[in-house]
Coordinates of C-alpha atoms in Angstrom, one line a residue:
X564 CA 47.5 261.0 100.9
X565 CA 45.0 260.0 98.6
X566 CA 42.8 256.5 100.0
X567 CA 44.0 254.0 97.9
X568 CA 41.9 250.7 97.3
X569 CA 43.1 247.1 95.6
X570 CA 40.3 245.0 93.8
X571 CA 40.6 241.6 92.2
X572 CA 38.5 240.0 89.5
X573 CA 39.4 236.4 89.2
X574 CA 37.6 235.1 85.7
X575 CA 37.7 231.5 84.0
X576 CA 41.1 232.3 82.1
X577 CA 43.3 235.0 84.7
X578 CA 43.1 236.7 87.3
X579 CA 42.9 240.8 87.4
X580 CA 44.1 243.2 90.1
X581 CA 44.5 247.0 90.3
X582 CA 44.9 249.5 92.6
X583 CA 43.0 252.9 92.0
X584 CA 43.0 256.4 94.1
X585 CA 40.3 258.5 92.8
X586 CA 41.7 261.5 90.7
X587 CA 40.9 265.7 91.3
X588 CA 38.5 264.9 88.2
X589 CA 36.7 262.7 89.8
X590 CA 37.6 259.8 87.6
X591 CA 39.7 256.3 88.7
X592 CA 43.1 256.7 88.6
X593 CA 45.0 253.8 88.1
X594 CA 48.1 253.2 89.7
X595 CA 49.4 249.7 88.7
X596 CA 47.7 246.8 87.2
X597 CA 48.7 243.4 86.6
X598 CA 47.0 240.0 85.3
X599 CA 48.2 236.4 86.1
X600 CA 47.0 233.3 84.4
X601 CA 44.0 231.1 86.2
X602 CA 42.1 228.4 85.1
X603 CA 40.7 227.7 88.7
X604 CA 37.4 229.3 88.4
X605 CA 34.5 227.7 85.9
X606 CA 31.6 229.9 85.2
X607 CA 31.9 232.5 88.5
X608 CA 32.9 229.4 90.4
X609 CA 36.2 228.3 92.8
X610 CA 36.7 224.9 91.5
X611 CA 40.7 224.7 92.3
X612 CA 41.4 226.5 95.8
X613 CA 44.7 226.5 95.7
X614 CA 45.2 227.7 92.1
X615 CA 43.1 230.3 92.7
X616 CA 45.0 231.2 96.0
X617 CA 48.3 231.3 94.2
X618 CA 46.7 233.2 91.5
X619 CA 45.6 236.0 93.9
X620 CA 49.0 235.8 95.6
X621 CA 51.0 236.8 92.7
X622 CA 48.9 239.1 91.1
X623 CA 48.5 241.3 94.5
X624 CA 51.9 240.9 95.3
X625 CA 52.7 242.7 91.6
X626 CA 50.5 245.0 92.0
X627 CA 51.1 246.6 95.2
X628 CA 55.1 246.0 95.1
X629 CA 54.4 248.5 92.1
X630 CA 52.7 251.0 94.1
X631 CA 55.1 250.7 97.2
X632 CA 52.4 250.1 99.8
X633 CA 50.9 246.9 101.3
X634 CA 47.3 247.0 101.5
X635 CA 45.7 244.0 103.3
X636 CA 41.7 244.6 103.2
X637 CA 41.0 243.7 99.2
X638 CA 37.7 244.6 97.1
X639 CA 36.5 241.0 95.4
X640 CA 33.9 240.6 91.9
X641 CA 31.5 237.8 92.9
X642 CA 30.1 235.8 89.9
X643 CA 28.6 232.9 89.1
X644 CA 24.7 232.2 88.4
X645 CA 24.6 230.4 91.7
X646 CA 24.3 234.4 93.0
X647 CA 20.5 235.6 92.9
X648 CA 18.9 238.9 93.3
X649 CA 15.5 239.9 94.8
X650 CA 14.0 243.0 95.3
X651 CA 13.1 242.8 99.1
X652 CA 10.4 245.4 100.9
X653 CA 11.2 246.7 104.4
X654 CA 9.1 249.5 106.7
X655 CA 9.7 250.6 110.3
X656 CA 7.6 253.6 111.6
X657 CA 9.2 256.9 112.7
X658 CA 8.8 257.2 116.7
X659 CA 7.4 259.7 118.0
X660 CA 5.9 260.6 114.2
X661 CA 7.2 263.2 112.2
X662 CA 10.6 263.4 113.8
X663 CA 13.7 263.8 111.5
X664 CA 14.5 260.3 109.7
X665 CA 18.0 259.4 111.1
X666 CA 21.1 256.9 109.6
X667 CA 20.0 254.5 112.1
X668 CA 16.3 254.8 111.0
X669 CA 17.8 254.4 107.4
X670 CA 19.9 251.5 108.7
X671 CA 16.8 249.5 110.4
X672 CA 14.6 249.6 107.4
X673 CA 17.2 248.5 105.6
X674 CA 17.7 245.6 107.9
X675 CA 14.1 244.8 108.1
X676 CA 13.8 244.4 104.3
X677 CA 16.8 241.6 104.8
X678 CA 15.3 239.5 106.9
X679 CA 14.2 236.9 104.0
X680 CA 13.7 233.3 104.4
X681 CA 16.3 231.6 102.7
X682 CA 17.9 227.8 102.8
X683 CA 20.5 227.2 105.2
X684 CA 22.9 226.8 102.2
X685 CA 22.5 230.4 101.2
X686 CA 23.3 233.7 102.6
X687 CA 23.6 237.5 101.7
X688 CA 26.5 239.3 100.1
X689 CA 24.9 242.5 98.8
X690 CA 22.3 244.7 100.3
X691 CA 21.5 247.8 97.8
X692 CA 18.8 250.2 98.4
X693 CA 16.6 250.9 95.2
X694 CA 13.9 253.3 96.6
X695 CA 13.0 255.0 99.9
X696 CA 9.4 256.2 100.9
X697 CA 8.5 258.6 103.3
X698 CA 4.9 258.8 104.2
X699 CA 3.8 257.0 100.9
X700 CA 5.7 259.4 99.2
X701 CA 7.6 257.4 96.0
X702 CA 11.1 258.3 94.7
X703 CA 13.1 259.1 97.8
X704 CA 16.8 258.2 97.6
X705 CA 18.2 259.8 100.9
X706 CA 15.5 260.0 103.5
X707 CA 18.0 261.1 106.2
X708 CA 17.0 264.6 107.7
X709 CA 13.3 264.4 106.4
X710 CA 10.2 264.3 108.8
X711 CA 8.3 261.0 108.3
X712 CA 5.8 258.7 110.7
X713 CA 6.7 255.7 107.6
X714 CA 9.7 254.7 106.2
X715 CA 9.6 252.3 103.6
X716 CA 12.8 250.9 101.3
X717 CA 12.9 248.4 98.3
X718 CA 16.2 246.9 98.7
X719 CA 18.4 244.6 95.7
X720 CA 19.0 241.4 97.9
X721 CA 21.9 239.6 96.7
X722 CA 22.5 236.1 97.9
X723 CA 24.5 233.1 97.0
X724 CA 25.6 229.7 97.5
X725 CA 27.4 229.6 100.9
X726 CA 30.1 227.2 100.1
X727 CA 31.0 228.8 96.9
X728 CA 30.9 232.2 98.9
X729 CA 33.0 230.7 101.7
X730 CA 36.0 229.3 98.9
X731 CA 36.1 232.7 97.5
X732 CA 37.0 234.5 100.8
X733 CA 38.8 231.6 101.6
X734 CA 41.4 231.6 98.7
X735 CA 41.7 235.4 99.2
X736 CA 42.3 234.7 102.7
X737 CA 45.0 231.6 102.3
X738 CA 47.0 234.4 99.7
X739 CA 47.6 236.5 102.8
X740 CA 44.9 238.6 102.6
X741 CA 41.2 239.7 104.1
X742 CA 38.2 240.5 101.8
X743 CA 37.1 244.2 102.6
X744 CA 33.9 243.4 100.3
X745 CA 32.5 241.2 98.0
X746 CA 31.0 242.8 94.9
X747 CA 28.5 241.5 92.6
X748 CA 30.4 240.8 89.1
X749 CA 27.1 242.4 87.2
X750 CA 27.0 245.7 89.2
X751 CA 30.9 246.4 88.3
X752 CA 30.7 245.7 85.2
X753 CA 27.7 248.3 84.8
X754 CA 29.8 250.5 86.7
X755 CA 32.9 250.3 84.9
X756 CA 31.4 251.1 81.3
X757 CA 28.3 253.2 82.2
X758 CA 27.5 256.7 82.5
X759 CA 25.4 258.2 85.2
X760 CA 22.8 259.3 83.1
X761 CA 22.7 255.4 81.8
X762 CA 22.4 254.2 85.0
X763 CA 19.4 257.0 85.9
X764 CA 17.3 256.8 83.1
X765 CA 18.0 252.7 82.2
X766 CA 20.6 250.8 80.6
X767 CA 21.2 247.2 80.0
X768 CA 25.2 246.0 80.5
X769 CA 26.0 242.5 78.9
X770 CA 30.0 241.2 79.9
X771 CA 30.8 238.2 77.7
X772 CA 33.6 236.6 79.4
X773 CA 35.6 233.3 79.0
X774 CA 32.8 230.9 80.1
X775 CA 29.7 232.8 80.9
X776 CA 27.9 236.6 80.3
X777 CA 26.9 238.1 83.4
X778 CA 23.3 240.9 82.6
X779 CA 23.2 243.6 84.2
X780 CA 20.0 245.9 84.3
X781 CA 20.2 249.8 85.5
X782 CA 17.3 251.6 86.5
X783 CA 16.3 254.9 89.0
X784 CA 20.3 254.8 89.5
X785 CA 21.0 251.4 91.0
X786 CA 20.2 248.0 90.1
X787 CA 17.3 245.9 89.0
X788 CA 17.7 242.7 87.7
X789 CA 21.0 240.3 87.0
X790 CA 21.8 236.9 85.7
X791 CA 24.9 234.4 84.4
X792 CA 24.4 233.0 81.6
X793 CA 26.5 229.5 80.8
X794 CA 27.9 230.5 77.6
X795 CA 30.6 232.7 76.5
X796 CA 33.6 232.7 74.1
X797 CA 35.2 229.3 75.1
X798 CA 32.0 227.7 74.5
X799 CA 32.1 229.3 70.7
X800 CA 35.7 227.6 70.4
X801 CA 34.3 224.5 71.3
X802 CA 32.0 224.3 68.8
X803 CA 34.5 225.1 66.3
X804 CA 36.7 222.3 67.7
X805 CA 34.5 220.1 68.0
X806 CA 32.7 220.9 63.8
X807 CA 35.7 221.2 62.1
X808 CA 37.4 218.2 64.2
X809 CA 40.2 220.7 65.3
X810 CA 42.1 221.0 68.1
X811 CA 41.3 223.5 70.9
X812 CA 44.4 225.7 70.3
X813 CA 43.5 226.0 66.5
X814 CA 40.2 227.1 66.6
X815 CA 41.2 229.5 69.0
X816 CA 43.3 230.7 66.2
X817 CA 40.8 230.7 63.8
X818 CA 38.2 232.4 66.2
X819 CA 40.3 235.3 66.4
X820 CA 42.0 235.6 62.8
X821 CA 38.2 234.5 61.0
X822 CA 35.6 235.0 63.6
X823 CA 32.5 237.0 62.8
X824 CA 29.2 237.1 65.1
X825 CA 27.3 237.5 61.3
X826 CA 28.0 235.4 58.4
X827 CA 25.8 237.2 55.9
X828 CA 27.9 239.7 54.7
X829 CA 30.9 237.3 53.9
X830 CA 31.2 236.3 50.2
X831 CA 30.4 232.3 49.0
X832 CA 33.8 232.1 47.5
X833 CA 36.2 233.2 50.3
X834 CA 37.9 230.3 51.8
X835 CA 40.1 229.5 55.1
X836 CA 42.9 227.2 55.5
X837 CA 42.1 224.5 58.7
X838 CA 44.6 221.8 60.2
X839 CA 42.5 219.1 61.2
X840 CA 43.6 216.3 64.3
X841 CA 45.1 213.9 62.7
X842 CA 46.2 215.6 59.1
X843 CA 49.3 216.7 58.5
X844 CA 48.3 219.2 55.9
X845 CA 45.3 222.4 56.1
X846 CA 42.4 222.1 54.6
X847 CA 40.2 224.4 52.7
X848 CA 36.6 225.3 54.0
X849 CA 34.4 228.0 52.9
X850 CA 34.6 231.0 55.2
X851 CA 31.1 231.7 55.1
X852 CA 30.2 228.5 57.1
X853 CA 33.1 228.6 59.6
X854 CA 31.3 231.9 60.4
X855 CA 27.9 230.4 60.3
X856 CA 29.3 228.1 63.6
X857 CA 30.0 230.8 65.7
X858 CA 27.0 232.7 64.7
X859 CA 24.7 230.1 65.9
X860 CA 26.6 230.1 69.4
X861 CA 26.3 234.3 69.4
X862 CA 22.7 234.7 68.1
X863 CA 21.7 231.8 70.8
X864 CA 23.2 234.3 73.4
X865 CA 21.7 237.2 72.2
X866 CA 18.8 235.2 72.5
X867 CA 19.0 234.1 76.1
X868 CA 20.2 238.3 77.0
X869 CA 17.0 238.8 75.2
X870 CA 15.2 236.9 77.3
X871 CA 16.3 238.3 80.6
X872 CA 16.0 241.8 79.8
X873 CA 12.5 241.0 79.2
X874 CA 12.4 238.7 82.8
X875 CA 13.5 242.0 84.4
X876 CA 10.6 244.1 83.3
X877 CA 12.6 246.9 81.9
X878 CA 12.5 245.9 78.4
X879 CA 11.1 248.5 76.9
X880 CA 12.4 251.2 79.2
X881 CA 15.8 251.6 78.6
X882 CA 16.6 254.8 76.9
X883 CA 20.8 254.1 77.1
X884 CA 20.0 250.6 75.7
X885 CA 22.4 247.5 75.8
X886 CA 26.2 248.3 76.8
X887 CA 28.2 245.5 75.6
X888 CA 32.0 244.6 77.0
X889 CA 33.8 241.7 78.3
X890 CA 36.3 240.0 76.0
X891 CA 34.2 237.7 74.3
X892 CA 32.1 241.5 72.6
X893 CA 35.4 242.0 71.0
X894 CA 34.3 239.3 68.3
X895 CA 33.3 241.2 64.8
X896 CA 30.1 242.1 64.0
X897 CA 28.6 240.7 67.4
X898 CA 26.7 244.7 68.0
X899 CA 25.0 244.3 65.1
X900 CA 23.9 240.2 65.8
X901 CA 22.7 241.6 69.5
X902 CA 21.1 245.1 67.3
X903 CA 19.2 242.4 65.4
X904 CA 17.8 240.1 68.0
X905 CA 17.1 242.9 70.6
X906 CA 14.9 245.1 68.4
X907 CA 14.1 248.5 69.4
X908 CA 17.1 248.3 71.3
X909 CA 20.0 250.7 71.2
X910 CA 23.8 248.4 71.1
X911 CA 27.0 249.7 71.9
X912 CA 30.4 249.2 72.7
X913 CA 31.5 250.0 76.1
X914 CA 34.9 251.0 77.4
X915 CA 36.1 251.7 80.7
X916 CA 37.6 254.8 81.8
X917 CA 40.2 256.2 83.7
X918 CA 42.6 258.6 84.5
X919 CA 46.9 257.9 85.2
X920 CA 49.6 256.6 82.9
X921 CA 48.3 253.4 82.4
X922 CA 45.0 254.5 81.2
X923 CA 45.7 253.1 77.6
X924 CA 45.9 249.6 79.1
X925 CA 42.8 249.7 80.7
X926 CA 40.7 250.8 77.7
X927 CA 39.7 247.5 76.9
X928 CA 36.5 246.1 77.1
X929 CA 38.1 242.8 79.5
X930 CA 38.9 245.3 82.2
X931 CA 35.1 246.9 82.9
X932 CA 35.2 244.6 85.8
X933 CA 38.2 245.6 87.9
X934 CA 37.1 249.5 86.9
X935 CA 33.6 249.3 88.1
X936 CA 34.7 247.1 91.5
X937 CA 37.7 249.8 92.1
X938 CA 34.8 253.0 91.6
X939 CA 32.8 250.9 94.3
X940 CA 35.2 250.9 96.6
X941 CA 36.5 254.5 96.1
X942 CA 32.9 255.7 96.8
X943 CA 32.9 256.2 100.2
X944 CA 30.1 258.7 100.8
X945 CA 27.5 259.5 103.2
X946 CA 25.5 256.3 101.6
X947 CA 27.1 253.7 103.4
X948 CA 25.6 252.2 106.6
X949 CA 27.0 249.9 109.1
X950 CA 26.2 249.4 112.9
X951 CA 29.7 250.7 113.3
X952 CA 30.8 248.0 115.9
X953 CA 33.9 246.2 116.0
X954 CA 31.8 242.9 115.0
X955 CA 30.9 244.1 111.7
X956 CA 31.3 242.0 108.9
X957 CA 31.6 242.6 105.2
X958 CA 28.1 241.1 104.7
X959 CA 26.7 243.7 107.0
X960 CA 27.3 246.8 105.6
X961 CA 24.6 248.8 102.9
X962 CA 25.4 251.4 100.5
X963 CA 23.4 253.0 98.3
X964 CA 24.6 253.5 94.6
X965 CA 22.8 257.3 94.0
X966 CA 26.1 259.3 95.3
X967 CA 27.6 257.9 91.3
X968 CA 25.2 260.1 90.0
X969 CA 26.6 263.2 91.3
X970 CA 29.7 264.5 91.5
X971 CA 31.7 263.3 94.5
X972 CA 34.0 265.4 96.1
X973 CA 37.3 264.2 95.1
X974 CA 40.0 264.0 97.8
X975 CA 43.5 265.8 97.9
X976 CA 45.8 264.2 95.4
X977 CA 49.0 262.1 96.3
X978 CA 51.9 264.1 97.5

């Protein structure tokens, strides 16, 4: 049998589990998925335990009573701008010189570049090789079985808020279940929408979710740069709310039945119906200012994603350009706003992939998450380091991301 994996991606609105086997074709195959409501996480962040423990309790439970197997050890997004990511330099030398490079020589240097100075408050929940060099020598992405007398890594550090940490495992843990990893939200969101050649030669991923966009940037194969941004589609519907003297639920409604990320294209004349608090009848309002509202909301994003990409240094060296997805992309017209503030920029759509019956469900832009985290865990390669001991945590354990560029062998298909 096929190894099977479970991943959960709790967001600001509900919470999302699947469990995946990877297919003969080398694509996810999803087996069963199944969302629950959950407002118990604001912005990345546990703020009600035990709503997000019964969240994650019911929506596992669905999930693997579907697939007929239980599966304790689950894979877990990690969001939240309180998560930061450094690149981090490590070297050890090769004793005696210019002996083969071994995993535990791999394993050290990665180690070495770890050891960071950080606030009691804060500890590591991602350790992601970028680069490898052997004797100087640049570009190296598996150094085991050269000869060296140097080994050098850059490594993606990624470290958060302890507490914040510590409520996450512990709701997963109160549902009846153990984290088998902790995933940066970013990274599977890249992972679920882009292609290897994207992720070699440089892509930007942008997930606008309920409360906040994570930023992802791709380079080399792995990782360079990430950040949360506060603002997301909620934050849209407040302002319509809050302008038009609405209540929540109806500019929801008019967010999704009028919404547009671009007002400039809609006629003067074109008018929508709105039922103010307190009236007992709609109202008419030009169209074209309703959409001004939540353009000024989406072109200050775009200009904060802006921002960032150009923070990470990769700006102008992104040849598969900015891969939108998340739920709050789905808004009209919001490629072209991003096309317009990110000049010289390439924007796109992305969807996630995957193979089995439910594959039609999955093709939305809201479930990039759960895709990438389940194609993280599924990789289980020669890339993945641990000191093997019984004592190993979660937090330990490295992997490198270069085995997504190839094709991994897939494994024999459920009987």
């Amino acid at each position: 049998m096929n190894d099977i994996v479970t991943v959960l991606d709790i967001g600001s609105t509900k919470a999302v589990c699947i469990a995946a086997e990877m297919a003969e074709n080398n694509q996810v195959r999803v087996l069963s998925m199944h969302t629950v409501p959950c407002n118990g996480v604001k912005r990345g962040v546990v703020a009600d335990i035990d709503e997000v423990t019964q969240a994650a309790a019911e929506v596992i439970r669905k999930v693997q009573m579907a697939v007929g197997l239980d599966m304790e050890p689950v894979v877990v997004a990690a969001g939240g701008n309180h998560l930061e990511g450094m690149n981090a330099q490590g070297f050890v030398p090769i004793v005696p010189q210019s002996r083969t490079i071994t995993r535990d020589d791999v394993l050290q240097v990665v180690n070495h570049s770890r050891q960071l100075m950080m606030t009691p408050d804060r500890e590591q929940i991602q350790a992601l090789p970028r680069e490898f060099k052997v004797n100087g020598q640049r570009g190296i992405t598996r150094p085991v079985g050269m000869s060296g007398s140097k080994l050098e890594v850059v490594t993606y550090v990624v470290t958060g808020h302890t507490p914040h940490i510590q409520n996450l495992e512990r709701a997963v843990n109160s549902a009846g279940r153990k984290v088998e990893s902790m995933v940066l939200s970013p990274l599977a969101s890249g992972l679920g929408v882009l292609t290897a050649q994207d992720l070699e030669l440089g892509a930007a991923v942008v997930d606008i979710g309920g409360d906040s966009t994570d930023i992802a940037v791709f380079c080399g194969g792995t990782i360079a740069y990430h950040a949360s941004l506060p603002i997301g589609s909620k934050q849209v519907t407040s302002d319509v709310s809050k302008l038009l003297k609405t209540s929540p639920e109806e500019a929801e409604r008019l967010k999704i039945k009028y919404g547009a990320a671009t007002s400039a294209k809609i006629p003067e004349g074109d008018t929508i119906e709105v039922f103010q608090l307190g009236g007992t009848e709609t109202r008419p309002m030009q169209k074209k200012v309703f959409a001004e509202i939540v353009e000024s909301r989406m072109r200050e994003l775009a200009v904060m994603v802006r921002q960032h990409i150009e923070k990470s240094g990769q700006y102008a060296v992104l040849p598969g350009g900015v891969v939108l997805t998340g739920g709050g992309s789905q808004l009209p017209g919001t490629d072209e706003l991003f096309g317009e503030v990110l000049q010289h920029l390439r924007v796109r759509f992305g969807i996630p992939k995957v193979d089995g019956q439910i594959k039609g469900a999955m093709a939305r832009p809201e479930m990039a998450t759960v895709v990438g985290l389940a194609k993280f865990a599924l990789d289980r390669g020669d890339d993945e380091f641990s000191s093997g001991t019984d004592e190993d945590s979660w937090r330990d354990r490295i992997k490198t991301m270069w085995s997504f560029l190839g094709q991994p062998k897939a494994k024999k298909g459920r009987g």
